[in-house]
PDB file of C-alpha atoms in Angstrom:
ATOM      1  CA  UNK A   1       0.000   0.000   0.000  1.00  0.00           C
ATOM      2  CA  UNK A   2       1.270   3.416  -0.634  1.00  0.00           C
ATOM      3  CA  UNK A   3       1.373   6.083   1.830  1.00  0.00           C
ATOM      4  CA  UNK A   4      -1.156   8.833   0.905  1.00  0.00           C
ATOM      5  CA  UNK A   5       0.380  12.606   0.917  1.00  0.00           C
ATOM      6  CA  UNK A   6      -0.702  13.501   4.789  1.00  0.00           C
ATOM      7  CA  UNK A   7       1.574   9.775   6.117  1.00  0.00           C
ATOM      8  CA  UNK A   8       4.561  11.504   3.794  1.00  0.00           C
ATOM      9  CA  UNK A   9       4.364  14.731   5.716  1.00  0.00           C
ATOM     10  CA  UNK A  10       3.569  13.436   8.830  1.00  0.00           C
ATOM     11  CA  UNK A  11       6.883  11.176   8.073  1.00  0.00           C
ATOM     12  CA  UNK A  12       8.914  14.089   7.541  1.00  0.00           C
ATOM     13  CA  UNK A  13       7.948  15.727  10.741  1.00  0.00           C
ATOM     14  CA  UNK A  14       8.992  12.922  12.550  1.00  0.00           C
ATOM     15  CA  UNK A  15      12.345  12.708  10.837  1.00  0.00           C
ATOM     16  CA  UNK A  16      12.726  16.490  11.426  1.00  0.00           C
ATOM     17  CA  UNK A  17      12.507  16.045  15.091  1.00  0.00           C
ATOM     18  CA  UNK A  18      15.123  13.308  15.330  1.00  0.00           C
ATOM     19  CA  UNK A  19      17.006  15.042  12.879  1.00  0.00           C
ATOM     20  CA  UNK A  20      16.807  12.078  10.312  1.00  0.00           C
ATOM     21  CA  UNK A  21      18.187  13.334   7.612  1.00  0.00           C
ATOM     22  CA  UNK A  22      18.524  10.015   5.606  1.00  0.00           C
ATOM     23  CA  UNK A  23      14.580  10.077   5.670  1.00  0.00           C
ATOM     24  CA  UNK A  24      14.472  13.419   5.032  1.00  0.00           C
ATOM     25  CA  UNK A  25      16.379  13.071   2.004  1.00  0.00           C
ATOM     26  CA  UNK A  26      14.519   9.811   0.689  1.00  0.00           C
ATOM     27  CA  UNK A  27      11.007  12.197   1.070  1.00  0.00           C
ATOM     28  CA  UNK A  28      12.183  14.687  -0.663  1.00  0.00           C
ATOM     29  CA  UNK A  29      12.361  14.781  -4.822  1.00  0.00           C
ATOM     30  CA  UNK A  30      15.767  15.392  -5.947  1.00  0.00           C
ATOM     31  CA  UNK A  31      14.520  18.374  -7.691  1.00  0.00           C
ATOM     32  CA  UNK A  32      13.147  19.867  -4.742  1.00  0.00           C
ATOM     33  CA  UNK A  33      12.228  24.100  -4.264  1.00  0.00           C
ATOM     34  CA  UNK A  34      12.537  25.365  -0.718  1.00  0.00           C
ATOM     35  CA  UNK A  35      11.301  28.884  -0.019  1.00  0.00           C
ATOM     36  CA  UNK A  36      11.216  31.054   2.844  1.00  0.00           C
ATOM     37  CA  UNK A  37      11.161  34.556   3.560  1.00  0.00           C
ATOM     38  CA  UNK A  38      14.520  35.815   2.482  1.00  0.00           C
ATOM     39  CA  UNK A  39      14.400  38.807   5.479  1.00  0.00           C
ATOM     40  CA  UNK A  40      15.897  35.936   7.854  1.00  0.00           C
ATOM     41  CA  UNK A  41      19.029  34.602   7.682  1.00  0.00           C
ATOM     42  CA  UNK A  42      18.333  31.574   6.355  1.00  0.00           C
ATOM     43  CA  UNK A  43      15.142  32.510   4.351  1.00  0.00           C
ATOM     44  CA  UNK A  44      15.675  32.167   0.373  1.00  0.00           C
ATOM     45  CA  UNK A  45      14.730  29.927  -2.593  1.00  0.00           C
ATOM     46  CA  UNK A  46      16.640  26.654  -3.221  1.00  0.00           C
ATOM     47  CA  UNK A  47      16.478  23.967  -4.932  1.00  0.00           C
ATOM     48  CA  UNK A  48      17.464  20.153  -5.209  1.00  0.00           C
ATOM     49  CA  UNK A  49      18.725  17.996  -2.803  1.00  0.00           C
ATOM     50  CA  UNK A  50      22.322  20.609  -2.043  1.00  0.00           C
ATOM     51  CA  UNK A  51      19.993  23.544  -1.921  1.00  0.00           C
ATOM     52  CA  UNK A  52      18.109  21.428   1.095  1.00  0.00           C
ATOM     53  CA  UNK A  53      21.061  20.918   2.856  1.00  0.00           C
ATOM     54  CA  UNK A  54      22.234  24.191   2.457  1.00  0.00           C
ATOM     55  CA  UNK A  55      18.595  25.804   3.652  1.00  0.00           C
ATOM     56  CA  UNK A  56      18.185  23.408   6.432  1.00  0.00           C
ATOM     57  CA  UNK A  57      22.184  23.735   7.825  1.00  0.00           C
ATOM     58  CA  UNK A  58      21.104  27.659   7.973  1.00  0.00           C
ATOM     59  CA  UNK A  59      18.018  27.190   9.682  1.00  0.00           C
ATOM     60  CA  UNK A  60      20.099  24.702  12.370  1.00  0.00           C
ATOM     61  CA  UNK A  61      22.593  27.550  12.952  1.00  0.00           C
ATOM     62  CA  UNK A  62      20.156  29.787  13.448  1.00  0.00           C
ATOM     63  CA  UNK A  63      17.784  28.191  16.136  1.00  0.00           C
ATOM     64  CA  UNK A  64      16.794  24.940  17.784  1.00  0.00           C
ATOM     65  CA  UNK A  65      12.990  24.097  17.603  1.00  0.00           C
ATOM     66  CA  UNK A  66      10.532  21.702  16.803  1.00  0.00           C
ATOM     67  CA  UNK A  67       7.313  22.287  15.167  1.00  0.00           C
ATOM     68  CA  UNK A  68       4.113  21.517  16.906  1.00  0.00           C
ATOM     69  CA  UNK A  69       1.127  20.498  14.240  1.00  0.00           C
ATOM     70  CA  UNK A  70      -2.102  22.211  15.463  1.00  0.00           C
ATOM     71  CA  UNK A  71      -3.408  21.196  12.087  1.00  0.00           C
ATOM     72  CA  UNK A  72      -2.959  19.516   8.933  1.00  0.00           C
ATOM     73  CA  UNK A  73      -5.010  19.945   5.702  1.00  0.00           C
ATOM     74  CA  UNK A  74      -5.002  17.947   2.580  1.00  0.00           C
ATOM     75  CA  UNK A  75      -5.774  19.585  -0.796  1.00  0.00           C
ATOM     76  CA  UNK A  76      -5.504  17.484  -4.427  1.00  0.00           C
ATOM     77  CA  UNK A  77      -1.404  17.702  -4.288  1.00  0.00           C
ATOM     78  CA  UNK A  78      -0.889  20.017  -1.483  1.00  0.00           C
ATOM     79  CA  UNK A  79      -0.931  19.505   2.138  1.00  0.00           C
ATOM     80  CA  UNK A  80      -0.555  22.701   4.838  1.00  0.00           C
ATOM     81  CA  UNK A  81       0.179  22.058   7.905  1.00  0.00           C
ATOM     82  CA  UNK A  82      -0.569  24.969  10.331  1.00  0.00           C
ATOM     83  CA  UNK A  83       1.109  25.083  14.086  1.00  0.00           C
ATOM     84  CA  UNK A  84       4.367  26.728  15.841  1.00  0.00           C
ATOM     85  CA  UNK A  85       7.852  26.581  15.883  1.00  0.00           C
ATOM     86  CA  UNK A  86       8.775  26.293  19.250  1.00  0.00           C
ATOM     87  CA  UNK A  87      12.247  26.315  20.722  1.00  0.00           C
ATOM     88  CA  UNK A  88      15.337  28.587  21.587  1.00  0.00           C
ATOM     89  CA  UNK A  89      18.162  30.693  19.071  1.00  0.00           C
ATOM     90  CA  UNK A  90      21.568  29.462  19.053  1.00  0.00           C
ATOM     91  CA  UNK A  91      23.196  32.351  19.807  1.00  0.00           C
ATOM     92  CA  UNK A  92      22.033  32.580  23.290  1.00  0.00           C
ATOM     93  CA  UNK A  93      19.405  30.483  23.754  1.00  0.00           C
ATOM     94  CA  UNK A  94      16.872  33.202  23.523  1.00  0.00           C
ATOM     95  CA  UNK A  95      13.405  31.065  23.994  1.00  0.00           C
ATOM     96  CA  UNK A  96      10.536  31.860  21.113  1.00  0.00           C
ATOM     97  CA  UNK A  97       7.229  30.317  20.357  1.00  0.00           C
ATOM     98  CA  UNK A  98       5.973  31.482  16.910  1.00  0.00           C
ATOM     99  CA  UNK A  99       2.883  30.889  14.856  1.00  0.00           C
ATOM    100  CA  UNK A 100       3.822  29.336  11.722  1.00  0.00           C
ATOM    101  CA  UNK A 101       2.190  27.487   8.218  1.00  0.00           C
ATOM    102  CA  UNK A 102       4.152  24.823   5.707  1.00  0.00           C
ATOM    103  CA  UNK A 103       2.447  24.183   2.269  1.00  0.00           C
ATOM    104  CA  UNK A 104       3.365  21.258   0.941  1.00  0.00           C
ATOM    105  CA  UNK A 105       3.412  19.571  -2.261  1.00  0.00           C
ATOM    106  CA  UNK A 106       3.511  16.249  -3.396  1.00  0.00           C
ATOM    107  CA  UNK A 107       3.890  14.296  -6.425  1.00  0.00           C
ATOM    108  CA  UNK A 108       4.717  10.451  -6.999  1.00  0.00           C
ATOM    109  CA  UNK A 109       5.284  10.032  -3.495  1.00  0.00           C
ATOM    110  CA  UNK A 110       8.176  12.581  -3.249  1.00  0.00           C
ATOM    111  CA  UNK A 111       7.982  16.230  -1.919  1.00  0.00           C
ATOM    112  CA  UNK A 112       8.510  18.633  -4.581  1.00  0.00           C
ATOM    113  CA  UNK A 113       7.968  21.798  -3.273  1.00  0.00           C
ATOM    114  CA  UNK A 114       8.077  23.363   0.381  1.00  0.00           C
ATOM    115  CA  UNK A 115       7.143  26.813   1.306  1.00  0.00           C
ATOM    116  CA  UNK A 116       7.321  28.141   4.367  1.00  0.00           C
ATOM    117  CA  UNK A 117       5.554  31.004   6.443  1.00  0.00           C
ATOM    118  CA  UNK A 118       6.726  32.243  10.156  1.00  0.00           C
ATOM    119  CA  UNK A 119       5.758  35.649  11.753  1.00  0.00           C
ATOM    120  CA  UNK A 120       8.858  37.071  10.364  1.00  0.00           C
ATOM    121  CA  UNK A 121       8.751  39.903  12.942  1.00  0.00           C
ATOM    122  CA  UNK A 122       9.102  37.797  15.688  1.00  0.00           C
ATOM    123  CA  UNK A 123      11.055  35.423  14.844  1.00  0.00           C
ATOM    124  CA  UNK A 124      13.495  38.502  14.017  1.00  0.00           C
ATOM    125  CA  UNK A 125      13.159  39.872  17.797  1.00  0.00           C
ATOM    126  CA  UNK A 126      14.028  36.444  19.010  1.00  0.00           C
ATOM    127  CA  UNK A 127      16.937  36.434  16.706  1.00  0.00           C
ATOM    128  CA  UNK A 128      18.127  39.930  17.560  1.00  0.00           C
TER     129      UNK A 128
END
């Protein structure tokens, strides 16, 4: 049986918080766009597998957090997932709890697209 696209995310999440980045890599398509906000320091576009590793090693020297799912919402090829990123910087373990949205998209069983949405603002503050 194949997993439908709200087991692959849910997978990810899981891999994300034991920092599985074997799993990680297996989920995502090798042709893979990443997009945040480019006002933090990690925030961009990128793409493939190197431009994954490259967004996520930013976001990992930037802060330590896990993402709690309030909610997760399937849509033809998308799923969003809305919740908070929870959890402290790295450069002084400055604690923040900020609301925050993932969209999602999936095609043959591999995640081809991932955009994500923090309250930029305060994540910033935490940051400064």
């Amino acid at each position: 049986m194949t997993e439908n696209n709200v087991e692959i995310i849910r997978r990810l999440y899981d891999a994300f918080e034991t920092h599985d980045f074997n799993v990680i890599a297996e989920l995502f398509d090798p042709e893979v766009e990443i997009y945040q906000s480019e006002l933090l320091p990690w925030g961009g576009n990128y793409k493939g597998h190197d431009g994954a590793v490259t967004f996520f090693t930013g976001l990992l020297q930037h802060i330590d957090s896990k993402v709690t799912v309030e909610q997760i919402i399937e849509a033809d090829d998308r799923v969003v997932e809305v919740g908070r990123t929870v959890g402290t910087t790295t450069n002084g373990s400055v604690p923040f709890d900020v609301p925050e949205v993932h969209v999602w998209q999936v095609r043959d069983g591999r995640i081809v697209r991932m955009e994500s949405y923090v309250d930029v603002p305060l994540m910033l503050k935490a940051l400064s």
